Amino acid sequence: MTETPENQTRQKLLEIFSLANMDSLPAMSDHVTELISLLGSSRATAQDVADTILKDYSLTTRILQVVNSAYYSRGTPVSTISRAITVVGFDTLRQIAAAMALFEEFIRTGTEKDEIAGIFTMSLISATQSRIYCELKKNRISPEEAYVCSLLHKLGKLVVLVYLPAQYQAIEQEMQKGYSEEHSNRLVLKGLTYSQIGREISTFWNFSKRIVDCMDTSPPNPEKSKDSFLFLQNLVVFSNTLTSAFFNGTKLELADLIYKFGGMFEIGQEEALTLVDRSLAVCENYSRAMRDGLDKIQKGRSSQVTVSKDSSGRWIRVN
């Protein structure tokens, strides 16, 4: 019987993870998987989410810190998850919970804490951009679905960093020679890419097919008003690429990004940069670790711009 491409990918993954003395693909803790599932479920209730959060003391503490931050707080201290749902809203709390649960999981498991914080922070900024964009444009895409799909778009990269740090460093060394990330992936990971690994791992972790398919890095353009899911896939790529271009890109890369996606999303360069700025303001309030992450992502491999705050506290690109 001929092996399917999916089976071949799984076999390559098992071979790669065997290098880290793992005889199977890595498992994610039950409460994180449950939260991701609740995030994508229209049937989930506020009590479902609260009960899942309360299973993890550290996660509960982190979420209460976020809700009591200056960005979300209304002046009255929040001491319970049920009260947090009332203050920030059910959908927002589900997003915060999923983000913080994933971050806690990877930090707890991985050894490269600073690098993990940097990559996850960029994913969080991208997710927030997608959500804000959908809220502003009032399109047919659910802001919540755009958020979680953008957050998990680079899951494969995080998985390699957390569970296979030696392979991750080998990829970084190839990129320092001038090779693209995809070419460097294939050189080190037996022909696989971060995207393929993310799709395979997220399928193993029982994430929804829509989340899995949004890990595609080159989706086709949607036909006008005919395919909202293709629009979502492209938005996920745009948001993640915009974050990378903002912190580690050149003016030309930013211009090329707007040229490619500007018409599709009816967005110009200034509006795109404002979108990043608004996202940063939200993400800074998640935790001290997230603020530290913002510092880490400024130390990119080939950054040709500097990102800092101006006198008003706004994040700007300084060339």
PDB file of C-alpha atoms in Angstrom:
ATOM      1  CA  MET A   1       0.000   0.000   0.000  1.00  0.00           C
ATOM      2  CA  THR A   2       1.315   3.421  -0.970  1.00  0.00           C
ATOM      3  CA  GLU A   3       1.925   5.742   1.959  1.00  0.00           C
ATOM      4  CA  THR A   4      -0.104   8.948   1.931  1.00  0.00           C
ATOM      5  CA  PRO A   5       1.695  12.307   2.217  1.00  0.00           C
ATOM      6  CA  GLU A   6       0.136  12.695   5.669  1.00  0.00           C
ATOM      7  CA  ASN A   7       1.570   9.374   6.863  1.00  0.00           C
ATOM      8  CA  GLN A   8       4.974  10.264   5.411  1.00  0.00           C
ATOM      9  CA  THR A   9       4.887  13.569   7.288  1.00  0.00           C
ATOM     10  CA  ARG A  10       3.938  11.803  10.537  1.00  0.00           C
ATOM     11  CA  GLN A  11       6.791   9.321  10.092  1.00  0.00           C
ATOM     12  CA  LYS A  12       9.303  12.132   9.511  1.00  0.00           C
ATOM     13  CA  LEU A  13       8.013  13.907  12.606  1.00  0.00           C
ATOM     14  CA  LEU A  14       8.417  10.795  14.729  1.00  0.00           C
ATOM     15  CA  GLU A  15      11.967  10.406  13.440  1.00  0.00           C
ATOM     16  CA  ILE A  16      12.741  14.027  14.326  1.00  0.00           C
ATOM     17  CA  PHE A  17      11.241  13.804  17.813  1.00  0.00           C
ATOM     18  CA  SER A  18      13.141  10.580  18.458  1.00  0.00           C
ATOM     19  CA  LEU A  19      16.278  12.758  18.415  1.00  0.00           C
ATOM     20  CA  ALA A  20      14.943  14.352  21.595  1.00  0.00           C
ATOM     21  CA  ASN A  21      14.355  10.904  23.129  1.00  0.00           C
ATOM     22  CA  MET A  22      10.602  11.161  22.577  1.00  0.00           C
ATOM     23  CA  ASP A  23       8.928   7.986  21.336  1.00  0.00           C
ATOM     24  CA  SER A  24       5.733   9.810  20.357  1.00  0.00           C
ATOM     25  CA  LEU A  25       4.558  13.284  19.456  1.00  0.00           C
ATOM     26  CA  PRO A  26       4.416  15.672  22.444  1.00  0.00           C
ATOM     27  CA  ALA A  27       1.180  15.819  24.415  1.00  0.00           C
ATOM     28  CA  MET A  28      -0.423  19.047  25.574  1.00  0.00           C
ATOM     29  CA  SER A  29      -1.934  19.237  29.047  1.00  0.00           C
ATOM     30  CA  ASP A  30      -5.642  18.482  29.241  1.00  0.00           C
ATOM     31  CA  HIS A  31      -6.743  21.899  30.510  1.00  0.00           C
ATOM     32  CA  VAL A  32      -4.982  23.725  27.639  1.00  0.00           C
ATOM     33  CA  THR A  33      -6.542  21.427  25.046  1.00  0.00           C
ATOM     34  CA  GLU A  34      -9.905  21.915  26.725  1.00  0.00           C
ATOM     35  CA  LEU A  35      -9.573  25.708  26.650  1.00  0.00           C
ATOM     36  CA  ILE A  36      -8.663  25.723  22.952  1.00  0.00           C
ATOM     37  CA  SER A  37     -11.678  23.518  22.288  1.00  0.00           C
ATOM     38  CA  LEU A  38     -13.952  25.866  24.273  1.00  0.00           C
ATOM     39  CA  LEU A  39     -12.534  28.844  22.374  1.00  0.00           C
ATOM     40  CA  GLY A  40     -13.827  27.419  19.115  1.00  0.00           C
ATOM     41  CA  SER A  41     -17.151  26.144  20.433  1.00  0.00           C
ATOM     42  CA  SER A  42     -20.382  28.098  20.029  1.00  0.00           C
ATOM     43  CA  ARG A  43     -21.938  25.960  22.771  1.00  0.00           C
ATOM     44  CA  ALA A  44     -19.413  26.824  25.486  1.00  0.00           C
ATOM     45  CA  THR A  45     -20.872  28.647  28.482  1.00  0.00           C
ATOM     46  CA  ALA A  46     -19.248  31.091  30.853  1.00  0.00           C
ATOM     47  CA  GLN A  47     -19.352  28.392  33.542  1.00  0.00           C
ATOM     48  CA  ASP A  48     -17.556  25.921  31.243  1.00  0.00           C
ATOM     49  CA  VAL A  49     -14.716  28.385  30.732  1.00  0.00           C
ATOM     50  CA  ALA A  50     -14.536  29.369  34.410  1.00  0.00           C
ATOM     51  CA  ASP A  51     -14.420  25.722  35.526  1.00  0.00           C
ATOM     52  CA  THR A  52     -11.583  24.939  33.086  1.00  0.00           C
ATOM     53  CA  ILE A  53      -9.537  27.963  34.130  1.00  0.00           C
ATOM     54  CA  LEU A  54      -9.934  27.146  37.821  1.00  0.00           C
ATOM     55  CA  LYS A  55      -8.332  23.726  37.298  1.00  0.00           C
ATOM     56  CA  ASP A  56      -4.973  25.497  37.018  1.00  0.00           C
ATOM     57  CA  TYR A  57      -3.968  27.773  39.900  1.00  0.00           C
ATOM     58  CA  SER A  58      -1.146  29.481  37.990  1.00  0.00           C
ATOM     59  CA  LEU A  59      -3.398  30.200  35.012  1.00  0.00           C
ATOM     60  CA  THR A  60      -6.119  31.571  37.299  1.00  0.00           C
ATOM     61  CA  THR A  61      -3.599  33.927  38.917  1.00  0.00           C
ATOM     62  CA  ARG A  62      -2.259  35.134  35.573  1.00  0.00           C
ATOM     63  CA  ILE A  63      -5.720  35.872  34.216  1.00  0.00           C
ATOM     64  CA  LEU A  64      -6.713  37.841  37.306  1.00  0.00           C
ATOM     65  CA  GLN A  65      -3.500  39.890  36.925  1.00  0.00           C
ATOM     66  CA  VAL A  66      -4.453  40.727  33.330  1.00  0.00           C
ATOM     67  CA  VAL A  67      -8.045  41.653  34.173  1.00  0.00           C
ATOM     68  CA  ASN A  68      -6.825  43.897  37.018  1.00  0.00           C
ATOM     69  CA  SER A  69      -4.315  45.682  34.740  1.00  0.00           C
ATOM     70  CA  ALA A  70      -4.803  49.314  33.776  1.00  0.00           C
ATOM     71  CA  TYR A  71      -6.070  48.387  30.297  1.00  0.00           C
ATOM     72  CA  TYR A  72      -9.006  46.253  31.490  1.00  0.00           C
ATOM     73  CA  SER A  73      -9.636  47.420  35.041  1.00  0.00           C
ATOM     74  CA  ARG A  74     -12.615  49.649  35.817  1.00  0.00           C
ATOM     75  CA  GLY A  75     -11.243  50.681  39.170  1.00  0.00           C
ATOM     76  CA  THR A  76     -12.782  47.859  41.195  1.00  0.00           C
ATOM     77  CA  PRO A  77     -10.472  44.920  42.025  1.00  0.00           C
ATOM     78  CA  VAL A  78     -11.466  41.619  40.417  1.00  0.00           C
ATOM     79  CA  SER A  79     -10.831  38.587  42.631  1.00  0.00           C
ATOM     80  CA  THR A  80     -12.839  35.807  40.956  1.00  0.00           C
ATOM     81  CA  ILE A  81     -13.039  34.355  37.447  1.00  0.00           C
ATOM     82  CA  SER A  82     -16.819  34.776  37.381  1.00  0.00           C
ATOM     83  CA  ARG A  83     -16.357  38.472  38.110  1.00  0.00           C
ATOM     84  CA  ALA A  84     -13.649  38.665  35.433  1.00  0.00           C
ATOM     85  CA  ILE A  85     -16.159  37.385  32.872  1.00  0.00           C
ATOM     86  CA  THR A  86     -18.514  40.214  33.842  1.00  0.00           C
ATOM     87  CA  VAL A  87     -15.772  42.862  33.619  1.00  0.00           C
ATOM     88  CA  VAL A  88     -14.106  41.996  30.310  1.00  0.00           C
ATOM     89  CA  GLY A  89     -16.801  39.911  28.642  1.00  0.00           C
ATOM     90  CA  PHE A  90     -17.053  36.214  27.892  1.00  0.00           C
ATOM     91  CA  ASP A  91     -15.377  36.249  24.468  1.00  0.00           C
ATOM     92  CA  THR A  92     -12.449  38.400  25.612  1.00  0.00           C
ATOM     93  CA  LEU A  93     -11.842  36.187  28.638  1.00  0.00           C
ATOM     94  CA  ARG A  94     -11.836  33.069  26.456  1.00  0.00           C
ATOM     95  CA  GLN A  95      -9.153  34.695  24.279  1.00  0.00           C
ATOM     96  CA  ILE A  96      -7.044  35.756  27.266  1.00  0.00           C
ATOM     97  CA  ALA A  97      -7.370  32.313  28.836  1.00  0.00           C
ATOM     98  CA  ALA A  98      -6.299  30.447  25.694  1.00  0.00           C
ATOM     99  CA  ALA A  99      -3.338  32.776  25.135  1.00  0.00           C
ATOM    100  CA  MET A 100      -2.097  32.596  28.705  1.00  0.00           C
ATOM    101  CA  ALA A 101      -2.626  28.823  28.919  1.00  0.00           C
ATOM    102  CA  LEU A 102      -0.519  28.220  25.811  1.00  0.00           C
ATOM    103  CA  PHE A 103       2.163  30.586  27.022  1.00  0.00           C
ATOM    104  CA  GLU A 104       2.300  28.916  30.436  1.00  0.00           C
ATOM    105  CA  GLU A 105       2.505  25.491  28.786  1.00  0.00           C
ATOM    106  CA  PHE A 106       5.430  26.406  26.551  1.00  0.00           C
ATOM    107  CA  ILE A 107       7.337  28.308  29.225  1.00  0.00           C
ATOM    108  CA  ARG A 108       6.892  25.407  31.629  1.00  0.00           C
ATOM    109  CA  THR A 109       8.106  22.868  29.065  1.00  0.00           C
ATOM    110  CA  GLY A 110      10.855  24.695  27.176  1.00  0.00           C
ATOM    111  CA  THR A 111      14.391  25.692  28.123  1.00  0.00           C
ATOM    112  CA  GLU A 112      14.825  28.759  25.894  1.00  0.00           C
ATOM    113  CA  LYS A 113      12.541  30.992  27.967  1.00  0.00           C
ATOM    114  CA  ASP A 114      13.467  34.324  26.349  1.00  0.00           C
ATOM    115  CA  GLU A 115      13.103  32.999  22.822  1.00  0.00           C
ATOM    116  CA  ILE A 116       9.766  31.379  23.631  1.00  0.00           C
ATOM    117  CA  ALA A 117       8.496  34.645  25.130  1.00  0.00           C
ATOM    118  CA  GLY A 118       9.599  36.568  22.036  1.00  0.00           C
ATOM    119  CA  ILE A 119       7.934  34.278  19.491  1.00  0.00           C
ATOM    120  CA  PHE A 120       4.758  33.910  21.521  1.00  0.00           C
ATOM    121  CA  THR A 121       4.510  37.665  22.015  1.00  0.00           C
ATOM    122  CA  MET A 122       4.682  38.206  18.260  1.00  0.00           C
ATOM    123  CA  SER A 123       1.902  35.642  17.814  1.00  0.00           C
ATOM    124  CA  LEU A 124      -0.186  37.392  20.462  1.00  0.00           C
ATOM    125  CA  ILE A 125       0.287  40.783  18.767  1.00  0.00           C
ATOM    126  CA  SER A 126      -0.716  39.244  15.421  1.00  0.00           C
ATOM    127  CA  ALA A 127      -3.808  37.655  16.959  1.00  0.00           C
ATOM    128  CA  THR A 128      -4.874  40.944  18.517  1.00  0.00           C
ATOM    129  CA  GLN A 129      -4.411  42.719  15.171  1.00  0.00           C
ATOM    130  CA  SER A 130      -6.685  40.218  13.435  1.00  0.00           C
ATOM    131  CA  ARG A 131      -9.358  40.638  16.093  1.00  0.00           C
ATOM    132  CA  ILE A 132      -9.220  44.445  16.009  1.00  0.00           C
ATOM    133  CA  TYR A 133      -9.301  44.440  12.199  1.00  0.00           C
ATOM    134  CA  CYS A 134     -12.461  42.296  12.132  1.00  0.00           C
ATOM    135  CA  GLU A 135     -14.127  44.483  14.744  1.00  0.00           C
ATOM    136  CA  LEU A 136     -13.286  47.655  12.803  1.00  0.00           C
ATOM    137  CA  LYS A 137     -14.250  46.409   9.344  1.00  0.00           C
ATOM    138  CA  LYS A 138     -17.328  44.519  10.547  1.00  0.00           C
ATOM    139  CA  ASN A 139     -16.801  41.777   7.967  1.00  0.00           C
ATOM    140  CA  ARG A 140     -18.198  38.268   7.971  1.00  0.00           C
ATOM    141  CA  ILE A 141     -15.263  36.810   9.906  1.00  0.00           C
ATOM    142  CA  SER A 142     -15.662  36.151  13.612  1.00  0.00           C
ATOM    143  CA  PRO A 143     -13.147  38.309  15.526  1.00  0.00           C
ATOM    144  CA  GLU A 144     -12.699  35.440  17.969  1.00  0.00           C
ATOM    145  CA  GLU A 145     -11.907  32.898  15.249  1.00  0.00           C
ATOM    146  CA  ALA A 146      -9.514  35.347  13.589  1.00  0.00           C
ATOM    147  CA  TYR A 147      -7.800  35.780  16.960  1.00  0.00           C
ATOM    148  CA  VAL A 148      -7.224  32.111  17.736  1.00  0.00           C
ATOM    149  CA  CYS A 149      -6.211  31.174  14.172  1.00  0.00           C
ATOM    150  CA  SER A 150      -3.674  34.021  14.092  1.00  0.00           C
ATOM    151  CA  LEU A 151      -2.395  33.095  17.558  1.00  0.00           C
ATOM    152  CA  LEU A 152      -1.708  29.504  16.474  1.00  0.00           C
ATOM    153  CA  HIS A 153      -0.430  30.256  12.959  1.00  0.00           C
ATOM    154  CA  LYS A 154       3.222  29.789  13.998  1.00  0.00           C
ATOM    155  CA  LEU A 155       2.592  26.883  16.335  1.00  0.00           C
ATOM    156  CA  GLY A 156       5.058  24.711  14.428  1.00  0.00           C
ATOM    157  CA  LYS A 157       7.904  27.141  15.082  1.00  0.00           C
ATOM    158  CA  LEU A 158       7.109  27.201  18.805  1.00  0.00           C
ATOM    159  CA  VAL A 159       6.860  23.418  18.953  1.00  0.00           C
ATOM    160  CA  VAL A 160      10.318  23.022  17.409  1.00  0.00           C
ATOM    161  CA  LEU A 161      11.779  25.635  19.766  1.00  0.00           C
ATOM    162  CA  VAL A 162      10.200  24.082  22.875  1.00  0.00           C
ATOM    163  CA  TYR A 163      10.715  20.392  22.150  1.00  0.00           C
ATOM    164  CA  LEU A 164      13.637  20.424  19.665  1.00  0.00           C
ATOM    165  CA  PRO A 165      15.826  23.393  20.647  1.00  0.00           C
ATOM    166  CA  ALA A 166      18.953  21.971  18.964  1.00  0.00           C
ATOM    167  CA  GLN A 167      17.137  21.735  15.630  1.00  0.00           C
ATOM    168  CA  TYR A 168      15.741  25.227  16.115  1.00  0.00           C
ATOM    169  CA  GLN A 169      19.223  26.650  16.646  1.00  0.00           C
ATOM    170  CA  ALA A 170      20.481  24.789  13.558  1.00  0.00           C
ATOM    171  CA  ILE A 171      17.711  26.442  11.517  1.00  0.00           C
ATOM    172  CA  GLU A 172      18.661  29.865  12.888  1.00  0.00           C
ATOM    173  CA  GLN A 173      22.286  29.241  11.879  1.00  0.00           C
ATOM    174  CA  GLU A 174      21.239  28.381   8.327  1.00  0.00           C
ATOM    175  CA  MET A 175      19.175  31.573   8.158  1.00  0.00           C
ATOM    176  CA  GLN A 176      22.181  33.579   9.301  1.00  0.00           C
ATOM    177  CA  LYS A 177      23.939  32.305   6.182  1.00  0.00           C
ATOM    178  CA  GLY A 178      21.241  34.014   4.128  1.00  0.00           C
ATOM    179  CA  TYR A 179      18.876  31.106   3.463  1.00  0.00           C
ATOM    180  CA  SER A 180      15.118  31.603   3.779  1.00  0.00           C
ATOM    181  CA  GLU A 181      13.291  30.196   6.782  1.00  0.00           C
ATOM    182  CA  GLU A 182      11.498  27.619   4.640  1.00  0.00           C
ATOM    183  CA  HIS A 183      14.724  26.406   2.986  1.00  0.00           C
ATOM    184  CA  SER A 184      16.449  26.264   6.382  1.00  0.00           C
ATOM    185  CA  ASN A 185      13.515  24.258   7.770  1.00  0.00           C
ATOM    186  CA  ARG A 186      13.780  21.678   5.019  1.00  0.00           C
ATOM    187  CA  LEU A 187      17.561  21.374   5.431  1.00  0.00           C
ATOM    188  CA  VAL A 188      17.308  20.618   9.154  1.00  0.00           C
ATOM    189  CA  LEU A 189      13.892  18.954   9.526  1.00  0.00           C
ATOM    190  CA  LYS A 190      14.067  16.154   6.952  1.00  0.00           C
ATOM    191  CA  GLY A 191      12.292  18.213   4.299  1.00  0.00           C
ATOM    192  CA  LEU A 192       9.533  19.496   6.596  1.00  0.00           C
ATOM    193  CA  THR A 193       8.601  23.110   7.378  1.00  0.00           C
ATOM    194  CA  TYR A 194       7.338  24.823  10.516  1.00  0.00           C
ATOM    195  CA  SER A 195       3.921  25.055   8.862  1.00  0.00           C
ATOM    196  CA  GLN A 196       3.751  21.305   8.180  1.00  0.00           C
ATOM    197  CA  ILE A 197       4.847  20.507  11.722  1.00  0.00           C
ATOM    198  CA  GLY A 198       2.262  22.916  13.146  1.00  0.00           C
ATOM    199  CA  ARG A 199      -0.505  21.337  11.088  1.00  0.00           C
ATOM    200  CA  GLU A 200       0.473  17.802  12.079  1.00  0.00           C
ATOM    201  CA  ILE A 201       0.899  18.580  15.785  1.00  0.00           C
ATOM    202  CA  SER A 202      -2.349  20.561  15.996  1.00  0.00           C
ATOM    203  CA  THR A 203      -4.194  17.664  14.337  1.00  0.00           C
ATOM    204  CA  PHE A 204      -2.626  15.335  16.919  1.00  0.00           C
ATOM    205  CA  TRP A 205      -3.803  17.711  19.658  1.00  0.00           C
ATOM    206  CA  ASN A 206      -7.353  17.660  18.211  1.00  0.00           C
ATOM    207  CA  PHE A 207      -7.527  21.313  17.213  1.00  0.00           C
ATOM    208  CA  SER A 208     -10.277  22.161  14.723  1.00  0.00           C
ATOM    209  CA  LYS A 209      -9.637  21.740  10.988  1.00  0.00           C
ATOM    210  CA  ARG A 210     -10.114  25.471  10.434  1.00  0.00           C
ATOM    211  CA  ILE A 211      -7.336  26.250  12.931  1.00  0.00           C
ATOM    212  CA  VAL A 212      -5.122  23.639  11.257  1.00  0.00           C
ATOM    213  CA  ASP A 213      -5.778  24.993   7.754  1.00  0.00           C
ATOM    214  CA  CYS A 214      -4.983  28.537   8.884  1.00  0.00           C
ATOM    215  CA  MET A 215      -1.381  27.410   9.407  1.00  0.00           C
ATOM    216  CA  ASP A 216      -0.985  27.448   5.618  1.00  0.00           C
ATOM    217  CA  THR A 217       1.557  30.151   4.783  1.00  0.00           C
ATOM    218  CA  SER A 218       0.509  30.639   1.134  1.00  0.00           C
ATOM    219  CA  PRO A 219      -3.278  30.389   0.781  1.00  0.00           C
ATOM    220  CA  PRO A 220      -4.815  31.369  -2.574  1.00  0.00           C
ATOM    221  CA  ASN A 221      -6.538  34.721  -2.877  1.00  0.00           C
ATOM    222  CA  PRO A 222     -10.288  34.606  -2.262  1.00  0.00           C
ATOM    223  CA  GLU A 223     -12.651  35.449  -5.077  1.00  0.00           C
ATOM    224  CA  LYS A 224     -14.699  38.555  -4.339  1.00  0.00           C
ATOM    225  CA  SER A 225     -17.099  37.927  -1.465  1.00  0.00           C
ATOM    226  CA  LYS A 226     -17.278  34.191  -2.227  1.00  0.00           C
ATOM    227  CA  ASP A 227     -14.996  32.499   0.268  1.00  0.00           C
ATOM    228  CA  SER A 228     -14.874  33.917   3.763  1.00  0.00           C
ATOM    229  CA  PHE A 229     -12.548  31.143   4.939  1.00  0.00           C
ATOM    230  CA  LEU A 230      -9.912  31.996   2.305  1.00  0.00           C
ATOM    231  CA  PHE A 231     -10.280  35.595   3.457  1.00  0.00           C
ATOM    232  CA  LEU A 232      -9.612  34.435   7.024  1.00  0.00           C
ATOM    233  CA  GLN A 233      -6.553  32.407   5.956  1.00  0.00           C
ATOM    234  CA  ASN A 234      -5.113  35.431   4.169  1.00  0.00           C
ATOM    235  CA  LEU A 235      -5.857  37.701   7.138  1.00  0.00           C
ATOM    236  CA  VAL A 236      -3.933  35.328   9.413  1.00  0.00           C
ATOM    237  CA  VAL A 237      -0.909  35.439   7.072  1.00  0.00           C
ATOM    238  CA  PHE A 238      -1.177  39.225   6.729  1.00  0.00           C
ATOM    239  CA  SER A 239      -1.310  39.843  10.492  1.00  0.00           C
ATOM    240  CA  ASN A 240       1.629  37.596  11.277  1.00  0.00           C
ATOM    241  CA  THR A 241       3.719  39.012   8.422  1.00  0.00           C
ATOM    242  CA  LEU A 242       2.832  42.578   9.413  1.00  0.00           C
ATOM    243  CA  THR A 243       4.124  41.965  12.939  1.00  0.00           C
ATOM    244  CA  SER A 244       7.368  40.510  11.596  1.00  0.00           C
ATOM    245  CA  ALA A 245       7.792  43.402   9.162  1.00  0.00           C
ATOM    246  CA  PHE A 246       7.121  45.958  11.891  1.00  0.00           C
ATOM    247  CA  PHE A 247       9.789  44.624  14.231  1.00  0.00           C
ATOM    248  CA  ASN A 248      12.347  42.957  11.996  1.00  0.00           C
ATOM    249  CA  GLY A 249      11.656  44.109   8.461  1.00  0.00           C
ATOM    250  CA  THR A 250      12.628  46.850   6.051  1.00  0.00           C
ATOM    251  CA  LYS A 251      10.561  49.651   4.517  1.00  0.00           C
ATOM    252  CA  LEU A 252      10.523  47.684   1.265  1.00  0.00           C
ATOM    253  CA  GLU A 253       9.177  44.552   2.961  1.00  0.00           C
ATOM    254  CA  LEU A 254       6.420  46.580   4.591  1.00  0.00           C
ATOM    255  CA  ALA A 255       5.565  48.237   1.268  1.00  0.00           C
ATOM    256  CA  ASP A 256       5.484  44.847  -0.490  1.00  0.00           C
ATOM    257  CA  LEU A 257       3.142  43.506   2.185  1.00  0.00           C
ATOM    258  CA  ILE A 258       0.686  46.363   1.693  1.00  0.00           C
ATOM    259  CA  TYR A 259       0.965  45.996  -2.085  1.00  0.00           C
ATOM    260  CA  LYS A 260       0.036  42.312  -1.825  1.00  0.00           C
ATOM    261  CA  PHE A 261      -2.740  42.536   0.772  1.00  0.00           C
ATOM    262  CA  GLY A 262      -3.836  46.192   0.849  1.00  0.00           C
ATOM    263  CA  GLY A 263      -6.524  45.857  -1.806  1.00  0.00           C
ATOM    264  CA  MET A 264      -7.877  42.623  -0.363  1.00  0.00           C
ATOM    265  CA  PHE A 265      -8.245  44.098   3.123  1.00  0.00           C
ATOM    266  CA  GLU A 266      -8.831  47.731   2.152  1.00  0.00           C
ATOM    267  CA  ILE A 267      -5.959  48.875   4.329  1.00  0.00           C
ATOM    268  CA  GLY A 268      -3.074  51.270   3.701  1.00  0.00           C
ATOM    269  CA  GLN A 269       0.337  51.468   5.336  1.00  0.00           C
ATOM    270  CA  GLU A 270      -0.551  54.079   7.950  1.00  0.00           C
ATOM    271  CA  GLU A 271      -3.692  52.232   8.974  1.00  0.00           C
ATOM    272  CA  ALA A 272      -1.706  48.980   9.180  1.00  0.00           C
ATOM    273  CA  LEU A 273       0.909  50.564  11.455  1.00  0.00           C
ATOM    274  CA  THR A 274      -1.860  52.021  13.616  1.00  0.00           C
ATOM    275  CA  LEU A 275      -3.289  48.501  13.870  1.00  0.00           C
ATOM    276  CA  VAL A 276       0.060  47.271  15.204  1.00  0.00           C
ATOM    277  CA  ASP A 277       0.208  50.146  17.680  1.00  0.00           C
ATOM    278  CA  ARG A 278      -3.252  49.379  19.051  1.00  0.00           C
ATOM    279  CA  SER A 279      -2.357  45.711  19.375  1.00  0.00           C
ATOM    280  CA  LEU A 280       0.815  46.535  21.296  1.00  0.00           C
ATOM    281  CA  ALA A 281      -1.171  48.642  23.753  1.00  0.00           C
ATOM    282  CA  VAL A 282      -3.401  45.654  24.504  1.00  0.00           C
ATOM    283  CA  CYS A 283      -0.616  43.066  24.697  1.00  0.00           C
ATOM    284  CA  GLU A 284       1.547  45.122  27.040  1.00  0.00           C
ATOM    285  CA  ASN A 285      -1.096  44.648  29.699  1.00  0.00           C
ATOM    286  CA  TYR A 286      -1.186  40.867  29.585  1.00  0.00           C
ATOM    287  CA  SER A 287       1.738  40.277  31.923  1.00  0.00           C
ATOM    288  CA  ARG A 288       5.288  41.247  32.783  1.00  0.00           C
ATOM    289  CA  ALA A 289       6.436  38.302  30.688  1.00  0.00           C
ATOM    290  CA  MET A 290       4.681  39.776  27.655  1.00  0.00           C
ATOM    291  CA  ARG A 291       6.336  43.152  28.201  1.00  0.00           C
ATOM    292  CA  ASP A 292       9.660  41.345  28.460  1.00  0.00           C
ATOM    293  CA  GLY A 293       8.753  39.553  25.246  1.00  0.00           C
ATOM    294  CA  LEU A 294       8.431  42.897  23.473  1.00  0.00           C
ATOM    295  CA  ASP A 295      12.039  43.606  24.382  1.00  0.00           C
ATOM    296  CA  LYS A 296      13.156  40.214  23.076  1.00  0.00           C
ATOM    297  CA  ILE A 297      11.591  40.531  19.641  1.00  0.00           C
ATOM    298  CA  GLN A 298      13.552  43.703  18.963  1.00  0.00           C
ATOM    299  CA  LYS A 299      16.720  41.601  18.885  1.00  0.00           C
ATOM    300  CA  GLY A 300      15.834  39.917  15.594  1.00  0.00           C
ATOM    301  CA  ARG A 301      18.206  38.062  13.337  1.00  0.00           C
ATOM    302  CA  SER A 302      18.459  40.746  10.642  1.00  0.00           C
ATOM    303  CA  SER A 303      16.554  43.728  11.988  1.00  0.00           C
ATOM    304  CA  GLN A 304      17.108  46.848   9.908  1.00  0.00           C
ATOM    305  CA  VAL A 305      14.818  49.060  11.922  1.00  0.00           C
ATOM    306  CA  THR A 306      14.643  49.970  15.597  1.00  0.00           C
ATOM    307  CA  VAL A 307      11.375  49.923  17.510  1.00  0.00           C
ATOM    308  CA  SER A 308      10.991  52.058  20.615  1.00  0.00           C
ATOM    309  CA  LYS A 309       8.521  54.256  22.465  1.00  0.00           C
ATOM    310  CA  ASP A 310       8.207  57.967  21.816  1.00  0.00           C
ATOM    311  CA  SER A 311       7.586  60.561  24.543  1.00  0.00           C
ATOM    312  CA  SER A 312       3.850  59.837  24.523  1.00  0.00           C
ATOM    313  CA  GLY A 313       4.398  56.110  25.078  1.00  0.00           C
ATOM    314  CA  ARG A 314       3.508  55.115  21.507  1.00  0.00           C
ATOM    315  CA  TRP A 315       5.550  52.362  19.830  1.00  0.00           C
ATOM    316  CA  ILE A 316       7.250  53.707  16.688  1.00  0.00           C
ATOM    317  CA  ARG A 317       9.717  52.480  14.083  1.00  0.00           C
ATOM    318  CA  VAL A 318      12.968  54.484  14.118  1.00  0.00           C
ATOM    319  CA  ASN A 319      14.989  54.011  10.919  1.00  0.00           C
TER     320      ASN A 319
END
